[in-house]
Amino acid sequence: MTSNFDVGKIRQDFPILERRVHDQPLIFLDSAASSQKPACVIEAMNHYYRNTHANVHRGVHTLSEEATEQYEGARKKIARFINAKSSREIVYTRNATEAINLVAFAWGRTNLRAGDEILLTESEHHSNIVPWQMVAREVGAKVRYIPVDAKGYLDTSTLDTLLTKQTKLVGIASMSNVLGTILPVSEVIQQARAVGALVLVDGAQGVPHLPTDVQALDCDFMAFSAHKMCGPTGIGVLWGRRELLEAMPPFMGGGDMIRKVTFDGAEWNDLPWKFEAGTPAIAEAIGFGAAIDYLNALGMSNVRAHERDIIAYALERLAEVPGLTLIGPDDPDRRGGVATFTLDNIHPHDLADILDHEGIAIRAGHHCAQPLHQKLGVQASSRASFYIYTLREEIDRLVDGLYKAKTIFKR
Ligand code: C6P
């Protein structure tokens, strides 16, 4: 690995990795669900609550001014992290899910009409399917899907027929949380542009693991969550092109999102506060800012290089296990740090339970992607997912655990 990417040193930044589970050292292979937090993020939030807590944008006293400065400072860090043109384009939400719902309802209700089409991929998370189904039902629009092939790659040859004048928005994840596939987002954006469709990128998995540049990508919206990228739960981001956000009505009404209110009506605040009704997640925004500083110090290209190494190793080691079927691409250049599989006919929940007794945390189930599982013809799967602190030795321990499960089930 590159000199400033020392996994052993990185692990020392994560207090939880010292934990034991069932008297075994913790092997945390569930970072795609939520990553662990470095001490600097925990400390930033702790410091804020001990020293600076007050509501933001409201008081003229010192604490409120300091809290506002830190809250807005984090927004600037996030803007630079994804190369947004302006921090005005960074809307704080609760998570990626809320960010997508914001677009589906604030943009969708205003701009979608009966007969319009929303084009998604078959590998989307429920968060990038259900809000669109809801708004489509409301306005009479139709949701269509770009197929995923047997290897887990997006079948872009279908775009010529699927993208039509009716397509108003394309929703695509930059990385699949099940297949691990790094999706050809640029190609999809270029083709969507040709029919005048907007593109929303679900960056919940992509932003934590890959360098992200919204201007170079030329998308219209991007949604992501802090908790999958070393930050706290309870805060996420909707990035949107300024002109689109300006034209959208607010999603929720209340304090902070208004400029003026009378008994008869209200005028909206400027961006991004127009979309941030009520007291926001202040400590969480500050924690998110600290997470961004942490990832920047590591370098996102180094993060990706490390994960490429780990997934390549995992694919190789898992393929050795008899009865194990890997789901998703076998090319580590096109796959993030997510290894999903089935093992014989052991139920993924039983497998996860056995591994838990070995101190190994994996996720089992449909991973909030039921339509994709239906397409793949499996009810549920097991998923090991990796991050900056994952060691090759942990993959070895996972493989040992899988053999143990096979012995228990006499397979
Ligand atoms: N996937 C997983 O274990 P939230 O819950 O809003 O932070 O993120 C939603 C979401 C959206 N898109 C993708 C591609 C995702 O992977 C997720 C979250 C977690 O795979 C929890 S279900």
XYZ file of C-alpha atoms and ligand atoms in Angstrom:
433
model
C 0.000 0.000 0.000
C 0.991 3.647 -0.346
C 3.098 5.098 2.466
C 0.347 7.163 4.091
C -2.030 4.203 4.067
C -0.975 2.001 6.913
C -3.924 -0.221 7.846
C -2.327 -1.188 11.158
C -2.060 2.496 12.082
C -5.550 3.269 10.771
C -6.997 0.530 12.984
C -5.584 2.263 16.055
C -7.830 5.236 15.232
C -10.967 3.080 15.707
C -11.569 2.320 19.400
C -14.291 -0.244 18.657
C -11.823 -2.494 16.843
C -10.291 -3.348 20.234
C -13.559 -4.996 21.252
C -14.080 -8.686 21.675
C -17.292 -10.436 20.648
C -18.059 -13.886 22.075
C -14.549 -13.810 23.486
C -12.987 -13.408 20.047
C -11.381 -10.299 18.553
C -14.023 -8.390 16.584
C -13.817 -8.804 12.813
C -16.143 -6.186 11.456
C -17.173 -7.050 7.904
C -20.371 -5.010 7.766
C -19.145 -1.559 6.788
C -21.493 -1.262 3.802
C -24.334 -1.162 6.344
C -22.504 1.403 8.483
C -18.811 2.052 8.969
C -17.059 2.329 12.311
C -15.971 5.740 13.635
C -12.460 7.008 14.275
C -11.733 8.648 17.640
C -11.358 12.079 15.977
C -15.044 12.001 14.906
C -16.243 10.871 18.339
C -14.041 13.562 19.929
C -15.274 16.339 17.608
C -18.878 15.634 18.635
C -17.930 15.263 22.283
C -15.998 18.550 22.203
C -18.927 20.327 20.603
C -21.377 19.133 23.276
C -18.950 19.925 26.098
C -17.945 23.364 24.864
C -20.035 24.888 22.103
C -23.547 23.509 22.051
C -26.292 26.002 21.210
C -28.840 26.230 18.409
C -27.572 27.451 15.031
C -28.657 30.450 12.927
C -30.756 31.784 15.797
C -28.744 33.410 18.547
C -26.360 36.326 18.529
C -24.540 34.952 21.554
C -21.058 33.440 21.385
C -22.065 29.786 21.647
C -24.654 30.059 18.891
C -22.184 31.855 16.652
C -19.513 29.213 17.269
C -21.988 26.369 16.698
C -23.165 28.009 13.452
C -19.595 28.486 12.273
C -18.755 24.813 12.863
C -22.040 23.581 11.363
C -21.583 25.694 8.230
C -17.839 24.917 8.155
C -18.653 21.222 7.835
C -20.885 22.014 4.862
C -17.931 23.693 3.112
C -15.736 20.651 3.753
C -18.396 18.354 2.283
C -18.731 20.624 -0.772
C -14.975 20.462 -1.406
C -14.944 16.675 -0.847
C -17.297 16.065 -3.777
C -16.097 19.137 -5.713
C -19.446 20.938 -5.627
C -19.370 24.425 -7.156
C -20.697 25.932 -3.941
C -21.604 24.890 -0.408
C -25.057 26.363 -1.187
C -25.612 23.156 -3.154
C -25.112 20.977 -0.063
C -28.416 20.267 1.690
C -28.191 18.439 5.002
C -30.677 15.580 5.320
C -31.013 12.711 7.802
C -29.434 10.218 5.401
C -29.223 9.213 1.732
C -32.784 7.903 1.920
C -34.161 11.282 2.941
C -32.072 12.994 0.264
C -33.630 10.788 -2.446
C -37.113 11.324 -1.007
C -36.496 15.062 -1.097
C -35.845 14.910 -4.849
C -38.685 12.442 -5.496
C -41.231 14.630 -3.725
C -39.991 18.227 -4.064
C -38.743 17.846 -7.652
C -40.947 14.930 -8.746
C -44.315 16.327 -7.704
C -43.563 19.581 -9.520
C -42.041 18.173 -12.670
C -43.467 14.711 -13.339
C -46.697 14.236 -15.282
C -48.841 11.261 -16.317
C -46.996 9.235 -18.959
C -43.520 10.361 -17.864
C -40.933 7.714 -17.074
C -38.373 7.312 -14.315
C -35.557 4.964 -15.257
C -33.729 3.082 -12.488
C -31.397 0.101 -12.492
C -32.377 -3.372 -11.337
C -29.638 -3.226 -8.722
C -30.979 -0.211 -6.822
C -31.447 -0.179 -3.072
C -35.069 0.192 -1.900
C -34.222 3.831 -1.073
C -33.820 4.548 -4.773
C -36.893 2.552 -5.826
C -39.704 3.035 -3.329
C -39.807 6.885 -3.310
C -40.028 6.799 -7.117
C -42.791 4.178 -7.045
C -44.669 6.387 -4.574
C -44.380 9.575 -6.606
C -45.044 7.721 -9.879
C -48.283 6.348 -8.448
C -49.269 9.837 -7.346
C -48.693 11.550 -10.695
C -49.355 8.658 -13.083
C -45.743 8.229 -14.180
C -44.056 4.879 -14.872
C -40.932 3.358 -13.307
C -38.736 1.312 -15.654
C -35.494 -0.570 -15.003
C -32.158 -1.002 -16.777
C -31.350 -4.733 -16.548
C -28.358 -6.195 -14.777
C -26.731 -9.193 -16.474
C -25.864 -12.562 -14.898
C -22.382 -11.322 -13.930
C -23.788 -8.286 -12.108
C -22.924 -5.685 -14.757
C -25.402 -3.124 -15.984
C -26.601 -3.972 -19.496
C -26.058 -0.557 -21.065
C -26.926 -1.921 -24.528
C -30.578 -1.527 -23.494
C -30.231 2.240 -22.950
C -30.975 3.046 -26.593
C -34.475 1.645 -26.215
C -35.107 2.417 -22.539
C -34.164 6.101 -22.742
C -36.895 7.965 -24.569
C -38.427 11.421 -24.659
C -40.695 10.236 -21.830
C -37.713 9.622 -19.523
C -37.547 12.548 -17.131
C -35.132 11.197 -14.547
C -32.593 8.406 -14.279
C -31.716 7.111 -10.802
C -28.535 5.082 -10.484
C -26.272 4.052 -7.621
C -22.567 4.673 -8.172
C -21.862 1.371 -6.416
C -24.252 -1.505 -5.722
C -24.560 -2.486 -2.057
C -25.159 -6.127 -3.022
C -23.179 -6.818 -6.180
C -20.395 -4.388 -5.360
C -20.499 -3.344 -9.018
C -19.073 0.104 -9.725
C -21.703 1.298 -12.170
C -20.919 3.081 -15.455
C -22.500 6.299 -14.231
C -20.723 8.634 -16.702
C -21.917 6.590 -19.671
C -25.487 6.583 -18.368
C -25.368 10.351 -17.738
C -24.163 11.064 -21.269
C -26.949 9.008 -22.784
C -29.568 10.458 -20.416
C -28.517 13.974 -21.449
C -29.294 13.122 -25.072
C -32.993 12.685 -24.207
C -33.005 15.598 -21.747
C -33.405 13.452 -18.610
C -31.950 14.458 -15.253
C -29.712 12.018 -13.390
C -29.763 11.345 -9.676
C -26.785 9.395 -8.403
C -27.270 7.382 -5.232
C -23.806 7.804 -3.774
C -24.541 5.985 -0.494
C -21.937 3.323 -1.344
C -19.850 5.208 -3.910
C -18.984 8.394 -1.999
C -17.451 6.589 1.027
C -15.230 4.397 -1.131
C -14.371 6.152 -4.400
C -13.072 9.638 -5.266
C -16.160 11.678 -6.205
C -16.355 14.806 -8.365
C -19.915 15.900 -9.092
C -18.807 18.517 -11.618
C -16.666 16.095 -13.627
C -19.448 13.509 -13.459
C -21.958 16.105 -14.656
C -24.887 14.587 -12.754
C -27.824 16.608 -11.386
C -28.324 15.234 -7.876
C -26.246 13.097 -5.553
C -27.359 11.558 -2.269
C -25.158 10.067 0.464
C -24.975 9.339 4.199
C -22.271 10.256 6.725
C -22.541 7.017 8.687
C -21.084 4.894 5.892
C -17.986 7.108 5.669
C -16.666 7.331 9.238
C -19.264 9.930 10.244
C -22.206 9.717 12.630
C -25.691 8.413 11.980
C -28.522 10.919 11.573
C -26.941 13.078 8.867
C -26.685 12.810 5.120
C -26.497 15.087 2.121
C -28.392 15.959 -0.979
C -26.149 17.701 -3.462
C -28.010 19.272 -6.355
C -27.268 21.690 -9.162
C -28.011 25.123 -7.833
C -30.516 26.057 -10.534
C -32.489 22.858 -9.924
C -32.538 23.327 -6.148
C -33.536 26.995 -6.614
C -36.517 25.944 -8.736
C -37.698 23.231 -6.348
C -40.288 23.960 -3.657
C -39.386 23.084 -0.045
C -39.937 19.528 1.144
C -40.903 20.426 4.721
C -42.095 23.631 6.357
C -41.052 25.077 9.701
C -38.380 27.140 11.381
C -35.168 28.125 9.562
C -36.492 27.374 6.059
C -38.352 30.694 5.776
C -37.379 34.308 5.165
C -40.707 35.777 6.218
C -43.993 34.362 7.516
C -47.381 36.092 7.776
C -50.769 34.677 8.778
C -51.454 34.237 5.067
C -48.265 32.682 3.768
C -44.486 32.468 3.778
C -41.414 33.276 1.693
C -38.638 30.698 1.512
C -35.125 31.099 2.814
C -32.127 30.958 0.473
C -30.390 27.733 -0.439
C -29.603 25.429 1.227
C -31.636 26.400 4.308
C -34.882 26.362 2.284
C -34.673 22.569 2.614
C -33.572 22.430 6.253
C -36.691 22.942 8.360
C -36.327 22.796 12.139
C -33.324 22.468 14.412
C -30.808 20.419 12.457
C -28.395 17.656 13.492
C -25.657 20.078 14.577
C -23.283 17.730 16.395
C -23.712 15.222 13.560
C -22.784 17.808 10.920
C -19.674 18.674 12.919
C -18.859 14.976 13.252
C -19.357 14.594 9.496
C -16.875 17.442 8.937
C -14.323 15.617 11.108
C -14.927 12.412 9.102
C -14.248 14.314 5.876
C -10.975 15.657 7.328
C -10.035 12.101 8.286
C -10.772 10.651 4.826
C -9.009 13.554 3.119
C -5.878 12.876 5.161
C -5.950 9.250 3.956
C -6.721 10.239 0.364
C -9.711 8.762 -1.440
C -7.523 7.248 -4.184
C -5.634 5.389 -1.462
C -8.934 4.275 0.075
C -9.998 2.854 -3.276
C -6.588 1.212 -3.877
C -6.764 -0.504 -0.484
C -10.302 -1.745 -1.089
C -9.405 -2.986 -4.539
C -6.647 -5.035 -2.945
C -8.987 -6.421 -0.272
C -11.817 -7.313 -2.675
C -9.366 -8.969 -5.088
C -8.031 -11.064 -2.204
C -11.538 -11.826 -0.903
C -12.774 -12.960 -4.335
C -9.747 -15.252 -4.644
C -10.073 -16.770 -1.146
C -13.865 -17.158 -1.219
C -13.705 -18.913 -4.591
C -11.703 -21.684 -2.868
C -14.608 -22.614 -0.584
C -16.604 -25.567 -2.009
C -20.311 -24.817 -2.327
C -19.814 -21.050 -2.200
C -21.390 -19.025 -5.008
C -20.188 -15.471 -5.380
C -22.671 -12.881 -6.557
C -21.460 -9.942 -8.635
C -18.540 -9.106 -10.930
C -15.300 -11.052 -10.683
C -13.217 -8.104 -11.900
C -11.876 -6.183 -8.865
C -11.352 -3.119 -11.091
C -15.107 -2.880 -11.492
C -16.073 -3.866 -7.988
C -15.968 -2.141 -4.614
C -15.311 -3.751 -1.243
C -18.454 -5.862 -1.093
C -18.414 -9.686 -1.279
C -21.876 -11.228 -1.436
C -22.393 -14.965 -1.651
C -24.490 -17.995 -0.850
C -22.998 -21.088 0.780
C -24.485 -24.509 -0.022
C -28.064 -24.211 1.172
C -27.142 -22.844 4.569
C -29.520 -19.995 5.358
C -27.609 -16.686 5.470
C -29.055 -15.928 8.929
C -27.707 -19.246 10.292
C -24.361 -18.513 8.699
C -24.236 -14.994 10.154
C -25.054 -16.447 13.568
C -22.250 -19.001 13.389
C -19.795 -16.338 12.243
C -20.931 -14.006 15.022
C -19.825 -16.656 17.514
C -16.387 -16.417 15.897
C -16.440 -12.622 16.421
C -17.149 -12.001 12.736
C -19.892 -9.538 11.782
C -21.447 -9.931 8.335
C -24.871 -8.987 7.006
C -27.463 -11.581 5.980
C -30.747 -11.128 4.145
C -31.835 -9.150 1.106
C -29.803 -6.029 2.008
C -32.748 -3.752 1.147
C -32.578 -4.897 -2.470
C -35.441 -7.389 -2.807
C -36.099 -6.797 -6.531
C -32.436 -7.547 -7.290
C -32.591 -10.758 -5.245
C -35.765 -11.746 -7.125
C -33.908 -11.162 -10.389
C -30.936 -13.222 -9.174
C -33.307 -15.999 -8.097
C -32.111 -16.055 -4.487
C -34.196 -15.251 -1.438
C -31.323 -14.029 0.662
C -27.547 -13.793 0.628
C -24.587 -13.279 2.932
C -22.495 -10.153 2.563
C -19.028 -9.314 3.857
C -18.148 -5.684 3.281
C -14.874 -3.900 3.802
C -13.408 -0.518 4.553
C -10.167 1.288 5.307
C -9.484 -0.830 8.413
C -10.038 -4.264 6.836
C -7.055 -6.627 6.853
C -6.343 -9.576 4.547
C -6.042 -11.682 7.726
C -9.683 -10.901 8.461
C -10.667 -12.435 5.125
C -8.691 -15.534 6.134
C -10.644 -15.677 9.409
C -13.905 -15.328 7.456
C -12.930 -18.257 5.237
C -12.047 -20.345 8.337
C -15.493 -19.445 9.735
C -17.173 -20.598 6.525
C -15.444 -23.989 6.760
C -16.592 -24.235 10.364
C -20.178 -23.521 9.280
C -19.910 -26.256 6.644
C -18.740 -28.715 9.319
C -21.616 -27.774 11.625
C -24.082 -28.258 8.782
C -22.117 -31.344 7.598
C -21.771 -30.018 4.060
N -27.488 0.370 2.570
C -26.706 -1.724 3.487
O -26.491 -2.500 4.398
P -29.334 5.211 4.430
O -29.965 4.091 5.162
O -30.321 6.269 4.047
O -28.129 5.739 5.115
O -28.774 4.594 3.067
C -29.646 4.005 2.179
C -28.925 3.387 1.039
C -29.111 3.886 -0.232
N -28.459 3.398 -1.282
C -27.572 2.397 -1.162
C -26.852 1.915 -2.368
C -27.331 1.833 0.097
O -26.465 0.845 0.213
C -28.041 2.324 1.218
C -27.864 1.708 2.571
C -27.178 -0.329 3.793
O -26.517 -2.033 2.310
C -28.289 -0.322 4.790
S -29.757 -1.041 4.150
